[in-house]
Amino acid sequence: MVYDIAAPEPSGMVASLSSLGYSLPAAVADLVDNSISAGASSIDVEFTWAGRDSWVAVVDNGTGMTTDELVTAMTVAARGPAIVRSPTDLGRFGVGLKSASFSQARQLTVATAKTGDWSVRTWDLDVIEETGEWRLLRDADDSTTRILDALRGAAGQGTVVLWRRLTGYYYSDTVTEGDERTQKQFYAEAARTESHLGMVFARFLTGNSRCMRVLGTPVEPWDPFLSRHPSVQRLPVEQLRLGTGTVRVEAFVLPSAHRLPPTEYEKAGGPRGWLDQQGFYVYRRDRLILAGDWLGQRGLRREEKYNLARIAVDIPAETDVEWGVDVRKSSVVPPVGLRPHIRRIARQARRLASDVLRHRGQIAARTHGEPLRYAWHVRRDKDQVTCKINREHPLVRAALRSDGGSPGDVRALLRLLEETVPVTALRVMHETDTSDDPEPFGGAGPADPDATEVAQRIYEAMVTGGRSPAAARERLRTMHPFDQLQGFWNR
Ligand SMILES: Nc1ncnc2c1ncn2[C@@H]1O[C@H](COP(=O)(O)OP(=O)(O)O)[C@@H](O)[C@H]1O
Ligand SMILES: [Mg+2]
């Protein structure tokens, strides 16, 4: 075999590694992956604002590394997919630490200790670019050393990963420590990181003695499926065969807004909100790698009416290749053989989810021994959505009795109507088109007999109530919707 060695150019390699498109929360999550793989029971994420000198760090009490292990850890792709990993190892390509860090910072320093002796190594992207060599620095500058010392405290074991010269804040000389707006954005990123970690690592944080903090605040696990809520509907768990392994799929349909207190409903929406959090949640070794996505499947669009559908998928790490798990662990493509099942389960869950929203608008008024009756009827006829009160409803009938019904019946009816305004059903039916808003009595123009009849009744009620006919007429003329209609009151 004849060949040339064509090794990658370090500076170009660094540039491409750093442009994988990580968000800051996702990049921090990649560091936390490593801390969890190292068996850490305590993980602290720190953010410190200092203008151009701002920094971010992840501090863990995991196994730590020897100096040799640290050098290997810092080497790009030294532990690739070919090596055998323990079942609790969340890594895959041997790239995460570097690519996540380079996407956020020009300087990556790692300090680590296994048995009391701390080793430190630094990648400085300026040095790599200037020298064109993978020069892994053995010493750190004074201010870096001070930060590291403060972070590791008296611990004799663990790892500190420190990012300095953050690309998002370092780019310009004008960023100063006193820049309040940028400082706010910086700490907003910290808050986003906190909720992202709560979502991604929820399974590690639930019922576990592990503690994860962002800026000292414990990260709360976020359960996308509200699995402990009594009104959650679950489709049967499916175990799909893939090669020698099985993929576990469980679909959940969450309760609609009226079954949750407003704060809980908002929280259940998730870090990105209901619309962006519907769909599949893909887990690999209990780590969430994709949250709320329909996996690019044909015919499965994100729509508001499917907000309540969320589906957990557990993929065995041995099937990474089939799912195309990428470096960022943020994209997966379902294997061809599983796609029909994925689509079938998704459709089932979506149908159920939109049913829940639709029926929310038709809360049943159950009367003993009577069939199920709704106070409101929401319909879509041709391209119009209409919303009518059910004349057959027992309370409506009572109010319409020839003897006038009792004030109690009317009060009860009004209360029922107020309580069951079909807001959600209307929203769902209206979401795709906007031109179908119904207009009172068919919209502006000459009044039809129905409008005239209703106006006549209001007019009489006002006169009976003591108004002069002229005043009542004048009042009607300016009253919605009669101000839009031409009738006797406008003449
Ligand atoms: N916090 C840590 N504690 C102990 N070892 C670590 C830590 N972070 C990284 N490492 C080591 O560095 C290696 C490379 O990490 P990384 O670049 O994220 O790739 P991967 O996680 O895919 O192996 C890990 O496999 C692990 O051995
Ligand atoms: Mg990793």
Coordinates of C-alpha atoms and ligand atoms in Angstrom, one line a residue:
M1 CA 0.0 0.0 0.0
V2 CA 1.3 3.4 -0.9
Y3 CA 0.0 6.4 0.9
D4 CA 0.5 9.9 2.2
I5 CA -0.3 10.8 5.8
A6 CA -2.7 13.7 5.5
A7 CA -3.4 14.7 9.1
P8 CA -5.9 17.4 9.9
E9 CA -4.7 20.9 10.3
P10 CA -5.1 21.8 14.0
S11 CA -6.6 25.3 13.6
G12 CA -9.1 24.2 11.0
M13 CA -10.0 21.2 13.1
V14 CA -10.6 23.4 16.1
A15 CA -12.7 25.7 14.1
S16 CA -14.9 22.9 12.8
L17 CA -15.2 21.2 16.2
S18 CA -16.3 24.5 17.7
S19 CA -19.0 25.1 15.2
L20 CA -21.3 22.2 15.8
G21 CA -24.0 24.5 16.9
Y22 CA -24.2 23.8 20.6
S23 CA -26.3 26.2 22.7
L24 CA -24.7 27.0 26.0
P25 CA -27.1 24.9 28.0
A26 CA -26.5 21.9 25.7
A27 CA -22.7 22.4 25.9
V28 CA -22.9 22.4 29.7
A29 CA -25.0 19.2 29.5
D30 CA -22.2 17.5 27.7
L31 CA -19.8 18.3 30.6
V32 CA -22.4 17.1 33.1
D33 CA -22.6 13.8 31.0
N34 CA -18.9 13.3 31.8
S35 CA -19.4 14.0 35.5
I36 CA -22.2 11.5 35.7
S37 CA -20.1 8.9 33.8
A38 CA -17.4 9.5 36.3
G39 CA -19.8 8.6 39.1
A40 CA -20.1 12.0 40.6
S41 CA -22.7 12.4 43.3
S42 CA -22.3 16.2 43.4
I43 CA -22.1 18.4 40.4
D44 CA -22.0 22.2 40.6
V45 CA -22.3 24.5 37.6
E46 CA -21.0 28.0 38.2
F47 CA -21.5 31.2 36.2
T48 CA -19.5 34.3 37.1
W49 CA -20.0 37.6 35.3
A50 CA -16.9 39.7 34.9
G51 CA -17.4 41.3 31.5
R52 CA -14.8 39.9 29.1
D53 CA -13.3 37.8 32.0
S54 CA -16.6 36.0 32.7
W55 CA -16.3 32.3 33.1
V56 CA -18.4 29.1 33.4
A57 CA -17.3 26.0 35.3
V58 CA -18.5 22.5 36.1
V59 CA -17.2 21.0 39.3
D60 CA -17.7 17.4 40.2
N61 CA -16.7 14.9 42.9
G62 CA -16.4 12.0 40.5
T63 CA -13.5 9.6 40.1
G64 CA -11.2 12.2 38.6
M65 CA -8.3 11.4 36.4
T66 CA -4.6 10.7 36.6
T67 CA -2.3 13.0 34.6
D68 CA -2.1 10.5 31.7
E69 CA -5.9 10.0 31.7
L70 CA -6.3 13.8 31.7
V71 CA -4.0 14.1 28.6
T72 CA -6.1 11.4 26.9
A73 CA -9.3 13.1 27.9
M74 CA -8.1 16.4 26.4
T75 CA -7.0 14.7 23.2
V76 CA -9.6 15.0 20.4
A77 CA -11.3 11.7 19.7
A78 CA -8.8 9.6 21.7
R79 CA -11.7 7.5 23.0
G80 CA -13.8 7.0 19.8
P81 CA -16.9 4.8 19.3
A82 CA -14.7 1.7 18.7
I83 CA -13.7 1.4 22.4
V84 CA -15.8 -0.7 24.8
R85 CA -17.6 1.5 27.3
S86 CA -19.3 0.6 30.6
P87 CA -23.1 0.6 30.6
T88 CA -23.2 3.8 32.6
D89 CA -20.8 5.7 30.3
L90 CA -22.7 8.5 28.6
G91 CA -19.9 9.3 26.2
R92 CA -19.5 8.0 22.6
F93 CA -17.1 9.8 20.3
G94 CA -14.5 11.1 22.7
V95 CA -15.1 14.5 21.5
G96 CA -17.8 16.1 23.7
L97 CA -15.6 17.8 26.3
K98 CA -13.6 19.5 23.5
S99 CA -16.3 20.3 21.0
A100 CA -18.8 21.5 23.7
S101 CA -16.0 23.7 25.3
F102 CA -14.6 25.1 22.1
S103 CA -18.1 26.0 21.0
Q104 CA -18.4 28.3 24.0
A105 CA -14.9 29.4 25.0
R106 CA -11.4 30.2 23.7
Q107 CA -9.8 28.7 26.8
L108 CA -10.6 25.3 28.3
T109 CA -8.8 24.3 31.5
V110 CA -9.4 21.0 33.3
A111 CA -8.1 20.3 36.8
T112 CA -8.6 16.8 38.1
A113 CA -7.5 14.6 41.0
K114 CA -7.9 10.9 41.7
T115 CA -6.0 10.6 44.9
G116 CA -5.2 14.0 46.2
D117 CA -2.8 15.1 43.5
W118 CA -4.2 17.7 41.1
S119 CA -3.2 17.8 37.5
V120 CA -4.1 20.7 35.2
R121 CA -4.1 21.0 31.4
T122 CA -5.3 23.8 29.2
W123 CA -6.3 24.2 25.6
D124 CA -5.9 27.8 24.4
L125 CA -7.4 28.2 21.0
D126 CA -5.1 31.2 20.2
V127 CA -2.0 29.1 20.9
I128 CA -3.3 26.3 18.6
E129 CA -4.1 28.7 15.9
E130 CA -0.9 30.6 16.1
T131 CA 1.4 27.6 16.3
G132 CA -0.6 25.2 14.2
E133 CA 0.2 22.6 16.7
W134 CA -1.9 20.7 19.3
R135 CA 0.0 22.3 22.2
L136 CA -1.7 21.2 25.4
L137 CA -0.5 23.7 28.1
R138 CA 0.8 22.3 31.4
D139 CA 0.5 25.4 33.3
A140 CA -2.3 27.9 33.9
D141 CA -2.0 31.6 34.3
D142 CA -2.4 33.1 37.8
S143 CA -5.9 34.2 37.5
T144 CA -7.0 30.8 36.1
T145 CA -5.2 29.1 39.0
R146 CA -6.9 31.3 41.5
I147 CA -10.3 30.4 40.1
L148 CA -9.5 26.7 40.0
D149 CA -8.2 26.8 43.6
A150 CA -11.4 28.4 44.8
L151 CA -13.6 25.9 42.9
R152 CA -11.9 22.7 44.0
G153 CA -11.6 23.8 47.7
A154 CA -10.1 21.1 49.9
A155 CA -11.4 18.2 47.8
G156 CA -8.9 15.4 47.1
Q157 CA -10.8 13.9 44.2
G158 CA -12.9 15.2 41.4
T159 CA -12.8 17.3 38.3
V160 CA -13.1 21.0 37.5
V161 CA -13.8 22.1 33.9
L162 CA -13.4 25.8 33.4
W163 CA -14.3 27.9 30.4
R164 CA -12.7 31.3 30.1
R165 CA -12.8 33.9 27.3
L166 CA -16.4 33.0 26.5
T167 CA -17.0 33.5 22.8
G168 CA -20.4 35.0 23.4
Y169 CA -19.0 37.7 25.7
Y170 CA -15.3 38.1 24.7
Y171 CA -15.7 39.2 21.1
S172 CA -15.7 42.9 21.8
D173 CA -13.6 45.2 23.9
T174 CA -16.8 47.2 24.7
V175 CA -18.2 44.4 26.9
T176 CA -17.5 45.7 30.4
E177 CA -18.2 44.3 33.8
G178 CA -20.6 47.1 34.4
D179 CA -22.7 46.4 31.3
E180 CA -25.9 45.5 33.0
R181 CA -27.9 44.3 30.0
T182 CA -25.2 41.8 29.0
Q183 CA -24.9 40.7 32.6
K184 CA -28.6 40.0 32.7
Q185 CA -28.4 38.0 29.5
F186 CA -25.5 36.0 31.0
Y187 CA -27.4 35.1 34.1
A188 CA -30.5 34.3 32.0
E189 CA -28.3 31.7 30.2
A190 CA -27.6 30.3 33.7
A191 CA -31.3 30.0 34.3
R192 CA -31.9 28.4 31.0
T193 CA -29.0 26.0 31.7
E194 CA -30.7 25.1 35.0
S195 CA -34.0 24.2 33.4
H196 CA -32.2 22.4 30.5
L197 CA -30.3 20.2 33.0
G198 CA -33.5 19.5 34.9
M199 CA -35.0 18.2 31.7
V200 CA -32.1 16.3 30.3
F201 CA -31.0 14.6 33.5
A202 CA -34.4 14.2 35.2
R203 CA -34.0 10.5 35.5
F204 CA -30.7 10.8 37.3
L205 CA -32.1 13.4 39.7
T206 CA -35.3 11.6 40.6
G207 CA -35.2 9.3 43.6
N208 CA -31.4 9.6 43.7
S209 CA -29.0 10.9 46.2
R210 CA -27.2 12.8 43.4
C211 CA -27.2 16.5 43.8
M212 CA -26.8 18.9 40.9
R213 CA -26.7 22.7 41.3
V214 CA -26.6 25.7 39.1
L215 CA -25.2 28.8 40.9
G216 CA -25.9 26.9 44.2
T217 CA -29.6 26.2 43.4
P218 CA -30.5 22.5 43.3
V219 CA -31.6 21.5 39.8
E220 CA -35.2 20.3 39.9
P221 CA -36.0 17.3 37.7
W222 CA -38.7 18.0 35.1
D223 CA -41.0 15.2 34.1
P224 CA -42.3 15.8 30.6
F225 CA -45.0 13.1 31.1
L226 CA -46.4 14.2 34.4
S227 CA -46.3 10.5 35.1
R228 CA -47.7 10.8 38.6
H229 CA -50.7 12.9 37.6
P230 CA -53.9 10.8 37.8
S231 CA -55.4 12.3 34.6
V232 CA -52.5 11.4 32.4
Q233 CA -53.5 8.8 29.8
R234 CA -50.9 6.2 28.7
L235 CA -50.9 4.0 25.7
P236 CA -49.6 0.5 26.3
V237 CA -45.8 0.2 26.5
E238 CA -44.4 -1.2 23.3
Q239 CA -41.1 -3.1 23.1
L240 CA -39.9 -2.9 19.5
R241 CA -37.2 -5.2 18.3
L242 CA -34.1 -3.7 16.8
G243 CA -31.2 -6.0 16.0
T244 CA -30.5 -7.8 19.2
G245 CA -31.9 -5.1 21.4
T246 CA -35.3 -3.7 22.2
V247 CA -36.5 -0.1 21.9
R248 CA -39.1 0.8 24.6
V249 CA -41.8 3.2 23.6
E250 CA -44.5 4.6 25.9
A251 CA -46.9 7.3 24.8
F252 CA -48.5 9.7 27.2
V253 CA -51.4 12.1 26.7
L254 CA -51.2 14.9 29.3
P255 CA -54.2 16.4 31.0
S256 CA -55.6 19.7 29.5
A257 CA -55.1 23.0 31.2
H258 CA -58.3 22.9 33.3
R259 CA -57.1 19.9 35.2
L260 CA -54.0 21.6 36.5
P261 CA -53.5 24.8 38.5
P262 CA -52.1 27.5 36.2
T263 CA -48.6 27.5 37.6
E264 CA -48.4 23.7 37.2
Y265 CA -49.7 23.9 33.7
E266 CA -47.2 26.4 32.8
K267 CA -44.4 24.3 34.3
A268 CA -45.7 21.2 32.5
G269 CA -45.2 23.2 29.3
G270 CA -41.4 22.8 29.8
P271 CA -38.4 24.9 29.1
R272 CA -39.5 25.6 25.5
G273 CA -43.2 25.8 26.0
W274 CA -46.0 23.4 25.0
L275 CA -45.8 23.7 21.3
D276 CA -42.1 23.0 21.1
Q277 CA -42.2 20.2 23.6
Q278 CA -44.7 17.9 22.0
G279 CA -43.6 14.7 20.4
F280 CA -40.9 12.2 21.1
Y281 CA -38.5 12.2 24.0
V282 CA -35.5 10.0 23.2
Y283 CA -33.5 8.6 26.0
R284 CA -30.1 6.9 25.7
R285 CA -28.9 5.3 29.0
D286 CA -31.5 7.4 30.8
R287 CA -30.0 10.6 29.4
L288 CA -32.5 12.6 27.4
I289 CA -30.9 13.2 24.0
L290 CA -33.9 14.7 22.2
A291 CA -36.8 16.5 23.7
G292 CA -40.1 17.1 21.9
D293 CA -39.6 16.3 18.3
W294 CA -41.7 14.3 15.7
L295 CA -38.4 12.8 14.4
G296 CA -38.9 14.2 10.9
Q297 CA -41.6 11.8 10.1
R298 CA -43.8 12.4 7.1
G299 CA -47.2 13.8 8.0
L300 CA -46.3 14.6 11.6
R301 CA -46.3 18.3 11.9
R302 CA -46.1 20.3 15.1
E303 CA -49.5 21.7 15.7
E304 CA -51.1 23.2 18.8
K305 CA -53.8 20.5 18.9
Y306 CA -51.2 17.9 19.6
N307 CA -49.6 19.8 22.5
L308 CA -50.6 17.1 25.0
A309 CA -48.9 14.2 23.2
R310 CA -45.5 13.2 24.5
I311 CA -43.8 9.9 23.8
A312 CA -40.9 8.4 25.6
V313 CA -38.5 6.3 23.6
D314 CA -35.6 4.4 25.2
I315 CA -32.9 3.4 22.7
P316 CA -30.2 0.9 23.7
A317 CA -26.7 2.5 23.4
E318 CA -25.7 -0.5 21.3
T319 CA -28.0 0.8 18.6
D320 CA -26.4 4.3 18.4
V321 CA -25.3 3.7 14.8
E322 CA -28.8 2.7 13.6
W323 CA -30.2 5.9 15.2
G324 CA -27.4 8.1 13.9
V325 CA -26.7 9.6 17.3
D326 CA -24.5 12.6 16.6
V327 CA -21.7 14.3 18.6
R328 CA -24.0 16.8 20.2
K329 CA -26.3 14.0 21.2
S330 CA -29.1 16.2 20.0
S331 CA -30.3 14.5 16.8
V332 CA -31.5 11.0 16.1
V333 CA -33.1 9.5 13.0
P334 CA -35.3 6.5 13.6
P335 CA -34.0 3.3 11.9
V336 CA -36.0 2.5 8.7
G337 CA -37.4 -0.7 10.2
L338 CA -38.9 1.1 13.1
R339 CA -40.4 4.1 11.2
P340 CA -43.8 2.5 10.6
H341 CA -44.2 1.8 14.3
I342 CA -43.0 5.2 15.2
R343 CA -45.5 6.8 12.9
R344 CA -48.3 4.5 14.1
I345 CA -47.7 5.2 17.8
A346 CA -47.3 8.9 17.1
R347 CA -50.7 9.0 15.2
Q348 CA -52.4 7.2 18.0
A349 CA -51.1 9.6 20.6
R350 CA -51.8 12.6 18.5
R351 CA -55.4 11.6 17.9
L352 CA -56.0 11.0 21.6
A353 CA -54.3 14.3 22.4
S354 CA -56.5 16.3 20.0
D355 CA -59.6 14.5 21.4
V356 CA -58.7 15.6 24.9
L357 CA -58.5 19.3 23.7
R358 CA -61.7 19.1 21.6
H359 CA -63.8 17.6 24.4
R360 CA -62.6 20.1 26.9
G361 CA -64.9 22.5 25.1
Q362 CA -67.9 20.3 25.7
I363 CA -67.8 19.6 29.4
A364 CA -70.7 17.3 30.0
A365 CA -73.6 18.5 32.1
R366 CA -74.7 15.2 33.5
T367 CA -78.1 15.0 35.0
H368 CA -79.1 11.9 36.7
G369 CA -80.5 9.3 34.4
E370 CA -80.1 11.7 31.4
P371 CA -77.8 11.0 28.5
L372 CA -74.6 12.9 28.3
R373 CA -75.3 16.5 27.3
Y374 CA -73.1 19.4 26.5
A375 CA -74.0 23.0 27.2
W376 CA -72.1 24.3 24.2
H377 CA -71.9 22.9 20.7
V378 CA -68.8 23.8 18.8
R379 CA -68.9 22.9 15.1
R380 CA -67.1 23.4 12.0
D381 CA -69.4 23.7 9.0
K382 CA -67.7 24.3 5.7
D383 CA -65.2 26.9 6.6
Q384 CA -67.0 28.5 9.5
V385 CA -66.6 27.6 13.2
T386 CA -69.8 28.1 15.1
C387 CA -70.4 27.9 18.8
K388 CA -74.0 27.4 19.9
I389 CA -75.8 26.7 23.1
N390 CA -77.6 23.4 23.3
R391 CA -81.3 24.2 23.4
E392 CA -81.9 20.6 24.6
H393 CA -79.8 21.0 27.6
P394 CA -82.0 20.5 30.7
L395 CA -81.0 23.9 32.2
V396 CA -81.6 25.7 29.0
R397 CA -85.0 24.0 28.7
A398 CA -85.9 25.0 32.3
A399 CA -85.0 28.6 31.6
L400 CA -87.2 28.5 28.5
R401 CA -90.3 27.1 30.1
S402 CA -93.5 28.9 29.3
D403 CA -93.8 30.0 32.9
G404 CA -90.4 31.7 32.5
G405 CA -88.4 29.2 34.7
S406 CA -87.1 30.2 38.1
P407 CA -84.3 32.8 38.6
G408 CA -82.4 30.0 40.2
D409 CA -82.4 28.0 37.0
V410 CA -81.3 31.0 35.0
R411 CA -78.5 31.7 37.4
A412 CA -77.4 28.1 37.3
L413 CA -77.5 28.2 33.5
L414 CA -75.4 31.4 33.3
R415 CA -72.9 29.9 35.7
L416 CA -72.7 26.7 33.7
L417 CA -72.1 28.6 30.5
E418 CA -69.4 30.7 32.1
E419 CA -67.7 27.7 33.5
T420 CA -67.7 25.8 30.2
V421 CA -66.9 28.4 27.6
P422 CA -65.2 26.2 25.0
V423 CA -62.0 28.2 24.8
T424 CA -59.7 25.3 24.1
A425 CA -62.0 23.7 21.4
L426 CA -62.3 27.1 19.7
R427 CA -58.5 27.7 19.8
V428 CA -57.9 24.2 18.4
M429 CA -60.4 24.6 15.6
H430 CA -59.3 28.1 14.7
E431 CA -55.6 27.5 14.9
T432 CA -55.0 26.7 11.2
D433 CA -57.2 29.4 9.7
T434 CA -58.0 32.9 10.7
S435 CA -60.8 33.9 8.3
D436 CA -63.5 31.9 9.9
D437 CA -64.2 34.0 13.0
P438 CA -68.0 34.0 13.3
E439 CA -69.6 37.4 13.3
P440 CA -72.7 38.2 15.4
F441 CA -75.9 37.7 13.4
G442 CA -73.9 37.3 10.2
G443 CA -72.0 40.5 10.4
A444 CA -72.6 44.2 9.5
G445 CA -75.6 44.9 7.3
P446 CA -79.4 44.8 7.5
A447 CA -80.6 42.9 10.6
D448 CA -82.2 39.5 10.1
P449 CA -85.4 38.5 11.9
D450 CA -83.4 36.8 14.7
A451 CA -81.4 39.9 15.4
T452 CA -84.5 42.1 15.4
E453 CA -86.2 39.7 17.8
V454 CA -83.3 39.8 20.2
A455 CA -83.1 43.6 20.0
Q456 CA -86.8 43.9 20.5
R457 CA -86.5 41.8 23.7
I458 CA -83.7 43.9 25.1
Y459 CA -85.6 47.0 24.2
E460 CA -88.6 45.8 26.1
A461 CA -86.5 44.7 29.1
M462 CA -85.0 48.2 29.3
V463 CA -88.4 49.9 29.0
T464 CA -89.9 47.5 31.7
G465 CA -86.8 48.4 33.8
G466 CA -87.9 52.1 33.7
R467 CA -86.2 53.6 30.7
S468 CA -88.1 55.9 28.3
P469 CA -88.6 54.3 24.8
A470 CA -86.4 57.0 23.3
A471 CA -83.6 56.3 25.8
A472 CA -83.9 52.6 25.3
R473 CA -83.7 53.0 21.5
E474 CA -80.7 55.3 21.9
R475 CA -78.9 52.8 24.2
L476 CA -79.6 49.9 21.7
R477 CA -78.2 52.0 18.8
T478 CA -74.8 52.0 20.5
M479 CA -74.9 48.5 21.9
H480 CA -72.8 45.7 20.5
P481 CA -73.6 44.0 18.1
F482 CA -76.6 46.1 17.1
D483 CA -74.5 49.1 16.4
Q484 CA -73.2 47.1 13.4
L485 CA -76.7 46.2 12.2
Q486 CA -79.4 48.2 10.5
G487 CA -82.8 47.6 12.2
F488 CA -85.6 49.5 13.8
W489 CA -83.3 50.9 16.5
N490 CA -81.2 52.6 13.9
R491 CA -84.0 54.3 12.1
Ligands
LIG1 N1 -15.6 15.2 34.7 C1 -14.8 14.1 34.3 N2 -14.4 13.2 35.2 C2 -13.7 12.1 34.9 N3 -13.3 11.9 33.6 C3 -13.7 12.7 32.6 C4 -14.5 13.9 33.0 N4 -14.7 14.6 31.8 C5 -14.1 13.9 30.8 N5 -13.5 12.8 31.3 C6 -12.8 11.8 30.5 O1 -12.5 12.3 29.3 C7 -13.0 11.5 28.2 C8 -13.4 12.3 27.0 O2 -14.5 13.0 27.3 P1 -15.4 13.5 26.1 O3 -14.5 14.4 25.2 O4 -16.6 14.1 26.6 O5 -15.8 12.2 25.2 P2 -16.7 11.0 25.7 O6 -17.5 11.5 26.8 O7 -17.5 10.7 24.4 O8 -15.8 9.9 26.0 C9 -14.1 10.7 28.9 O9 -14.3 9.5 28.2 C10 -13.6 10.5 30.3 O10 -12.7 9.4 30.3
MG2 MG -18.6 13.2 27.1

